[in-house]
XYZ file of C-alpha atoms in Angstrom:
229
model
C -27.072 1.691 -68.293
C -29.295 1.784 -71.347
C -32.883 0.699 -71.193
C -35.117 -0.158 -74.152
C -38.786 0.190 -73.256
C -42.207 0.649 -74.839
C -43.046 4.253 -75.330
C -46.549 3.629 -74.032
C -45.584 2.562 -70.500
C -47.271 4.642 -67.766
C -45.513 7.880 -67.396
C -44.324 7.340 -63.751
C -42.508 4.179 -64.990
C -40.779 6.099 -67.683
C -39.779 8.861 -65.379
C -38.356 6.274 -62.811
C -36.435 4.509 -65.537
C -34.824 7.791 -66.746
C -33.393 8.109 -63.233
C -31.170 5.052 -63.833
C -29.723 6.099 -67.149
C -30.467 6.557 -70.827
C -33.704 5.183 -72.240
C -34.628 4.114 -75.779
C -38.322 5.056 -75.850
C -39.377 2.444 -78.419
C -42.284 2.529 -80.831
C -43.032 1.548 -84.501
C -45.563 2.414 -86.957
C -47.169 0.271 -89.759
C -44.983 -2.757 -89.055
C -46.984 -4.938 -86.762
C -50.209 -4.695 -84.880
C -50.626 -1.912 -82.463
C -50.670 -3.985 -79.178
C -47.064 -4.995 -79.686
C -45.706 -2.134 -81.829
C -43.619 -0.845 -79.088
C -42.548 -4.136 -77.499
C -38.725 -4.557 -77.508
C -39.156 -8.414 -77.287
C -40.815 -8.336 -80.808
C -37.925 -6.652 -82.605
C -35.029 -7.710 -80.390
C -33.634 -10.930 -78.973
C -31.254 -10.279 -76.112
C -28.478 -12.664 -75.311
C -26.120 -11.161 -72.664
C -25.229 -7.593 -73.888
C -25.818 -8.533 -77.539
C -29.017 -7.896 -79.492
C -30.203 -9.850 -82.433
C -32.304 -7.312 -84.242
C -35.113 -7.544 -86.881
C -33.937 -6.154 -90.207
C -36.830 -3.798 -90.294
C -36.361 -2.302 -86.816
C -36.335 1.500 -87.290
C -32.935 2.841 -88.064
C -33.099 5.638 -85.446
C -33.037 3.160 -82.612
C -30.156 1.167 -84.158
C -28.103 4.371 -84.333
C -28.568 4.884 -80.670
C -27.481 1.370 -79.939
C -24.415 1.661 -82.107
C -23.552 4.964 -80.516
C -23.536 3.230 -77.147
C -21.336 0.400 -78.590
C -24.090 -2.317 -78.132
C -23.269 -5.319 -80.245
C -25.859 -5.968 -82.830
C -26.553 -9.047 -85.074
C -28.911 -8.551 -87.894
C -31.689 -11.048 -88.008
C -33.217 -12.542 -91.180
C -37.019 -12.328 -90.390
C -38.765 -9.021 -90.919
C -41.244 -8.293 -88.185
C -44.833 -8.187 -89.480
C -48.383 -9.163 -88.460
C -48.411 -12.942 -89.067
C -47.437 -15.253 -86.138
C -44.203 -16.197 -87.737
C -43.308 -12.559 -88.391
C -44.318 -11.369 -84.864
C -42.553 -13.983 -82.875
C -39.177 -14.686 -84.690
C -37.263 -12.885 -81.996
C -39.358 -13.731 -78.977
C -37.064 -16.409 -77.645
C -35.537 -16.613 -74.121
C -31.836 -17.113 -74.079
C -30.035 -18.271 -70.939
C -26.522 -19.400 -70.345
C -27.495 -22.933 -71.152
C -30.695 -22.802 -73.193
C -32.745 -21.377 -76.104
C -36.415 -21.553 -75.139
C -38.960 -20.897 -77.888
C -41.185 -22.494 -80.489
C -38.654 -23.762 -82.947
C -41.007 -23.379 -85.942
C -40.679 -19.637 -85.574
C -37.145 -18.909 -84.224
C -35.081 -16.688 -86.540
C -32.140 -18.368 -88.165
C -29.686 -15.774 -86.714
C -30.612 -16.810 -83.143
C -30.076 -20.459 -83.943
C -26.708 -19.662 -85.662
C -25.378 -17.297 -82.944
C -26.508 -19.595 -80.128
C -25.842 -23.058 -81.787
C -23.941 -24.513 -78.766
C -26.946 -24.134 -76.465
C -29.594 -26.774 -75.861
C -32.950 -25.859 -77.530
C -36.031 -26.303 -75.418
C -39.148 -26.392 -77.765
C -42.311 -24.896 -76.237
C -45.666 -24.509 -78.101
C -45.991 -20.805 -76.954
C -44.523 -18.780 -79.827
C -44.617 -15.531 -77.757
C -42.206 -17.092 -75.384
C -40.263 -14.004 -74.046
C -43.569 -12.275 -73.499
C -44.640 -15.145 -71.251
C -41.431 -16.193 -69.592
C -38.727 -14.511 -67.436
C -35.460 -16.379 -66.805
C -34.075 -16.183 -63.393
C -30.774 -17.351 -61.772
C -30.047 -20.960 -60.728
C -32.281 -22.465 -63.510
C -35.404 -20.831 -62.015
C -38.118 -19.443 -64.282
C -41.352 -17.347 -63.977
C -44.113 -17.748 -66.425
C -47.780 -17.057 -67.136
C -48.073 -19.861 -69.573
C -49.036 -23.308 -68.278
C -47.595 -25.085 -71.312
C -44.136 -23.470 -70.854
C -44.213 -24.398 -67.135
C -44.969 -28.018 -67.934
C -42.239 -28.346 -70.531
C -39.540 -26.738 -68.334
C -40.547 -28.889 -65.326
C -40.154 -31.942 -67.569
C -36.572 -30.713 -68.295
C -35.817 -30.614 -64.558
C -36.119 -26.815 -64.211
C -38.062 -24.922 -61.640
C -40.796 -22.814 -63.031
C -43.410 -20.848 -61.139
C -46.651 -20.363 -63.163
C -48.819 -17.408 -62.131
C -51.977 -15.931 -63.500
C -51.969 -13.707 -66.662
C -54.883 -11.691 -65.254
C -54.109 -8.445 -63.429
C -51.759 -7.617 -66.294
C -52.561 -4.687 -68.602
C -52.120 -5.065 -72.339
C -54.526 -2.851 -74.332
C -56.856 -3.717 -76.037
C -56.747 -7.273 -74.686
C -58.214 -8.568 -71.442
C -54.726 -9.431 -70.055
C -51.062 -9.554 -70.863
C -48.164 -11.794 -69.975
C -45.747 -11.786 -67.019
C -42.597 -11.732 -68.901
C -43.523 -8.587 -70.687
C -43.759 -6.804 -67.310
C -40.144 -7.381 -66.154
C -36.424 -6.959 -66.802
C -33.424 -7.904 -64.870
C -30.210 -5.912 -64.340
C -27.452 -6.253 -61.688
C -29.402 -8.621 -59.423
C -32.478 -6.424 -59.474
C -35.863 -7.393 -60.954
C -37.504 -4.273 -62.365
C -41.378 -4.612 -62.476
C -43.806 -2.406 -64.512
C -46.167 -2.105 -61.566
C -46.722 -3.339 -58.056
C -46.999 -6.937 -57.045
C -49.664 -5.869 -54.555
C -51.990 -5.481 -57.617
C -51.432 -9.112 -58.820
C -53.333 -12.038 -57.380
C -50.136 -14.048 -57.312
C -47.957 -11.191 -56.120
C -46.868 -12.911 -52.888
C -45.883 -16.012 -54.759
C -43.814 -13.920 -57.194
C -42.211 -11.948 -54.356
C -41.381 -15.089 -52.448
C -39.696 -16.650 -55.421
C -37.683 -13.507 -56.172
C -36.527 -12.918 -52.596
C -35.642 -16.621 -52.153
C -33.204 -16.052 -55.038
C -31.809 -12.932 -53.283
C -33.096 -10.548 -55.947
C -33.877 -6.933 -55.119
C -37.390 -6.126 -56.333
C -37.904 -2.700 -57.954
C -41.562 -1.854 -58.494
C -41.615 1.080 -60.916
C -45.069 2.477 -59.946
C -48.079 1.758 -57.762
C -50.418 0.201 -60.218
C -51.335 -3.002 -62.113
C -48.583 -4.715 -64.027
C -48.265 -3.387 -67.574
C -47.098 -5.649 -70.334
C -44.840 -3.540 -72.371
C -42.802 -6.357 -74.040
C -40.169 -6.401 -71.266
C -37.506 -4.092 -70.137
C -34.202 -4.650 -71.947
C -31.146 -3.488 -69.969
C -27.780 -3.056 -71.761
C -24.374 -1.625 -70.672
């Protein structure tokens, strides 16, 4: 298993992830603003085991992906500091849907996933704010996303964005604290430190997920955990 994660995750999280396989300890300089400079979900859009990658993602990370035979599709939008540049790859892709603000979705995502239904949401930082679960269930910290998905007949639990660390901001987003691999939900913190932790735990256990809390601390928004094989 190969994991892409923000280099600034708390050290206990990084040490635990290394026990599960190879890690790409991700960070960039002078591309976008510091808070999201190491977030995988800003530079990569994951669909299955394929990554749609920003053209200005650092070459050293792409070499590791190619060495591990991870399929890569080059995107069109260079990541930068504007909203359009920072969110082009921040879409959620499921077996049936593309969920994102369509004004900002990179053209390569639309071309590669053209047979899927597009659900437009106002939140451009969609993957930051949303985790896709099995059986058309979702977890979000954005009320607008929850409202839209519910209108489409999907189940979406909306939880607080507080109790989530994202320096230098007051709080982060729930999607950036999690990743899924092999029916396990990996969490960058402990649900005991989140005010809606029991609601999240009940949802995940009802779907028969194993919950892996990577350290005993507040949830840390690192732009998600991307697991690849």
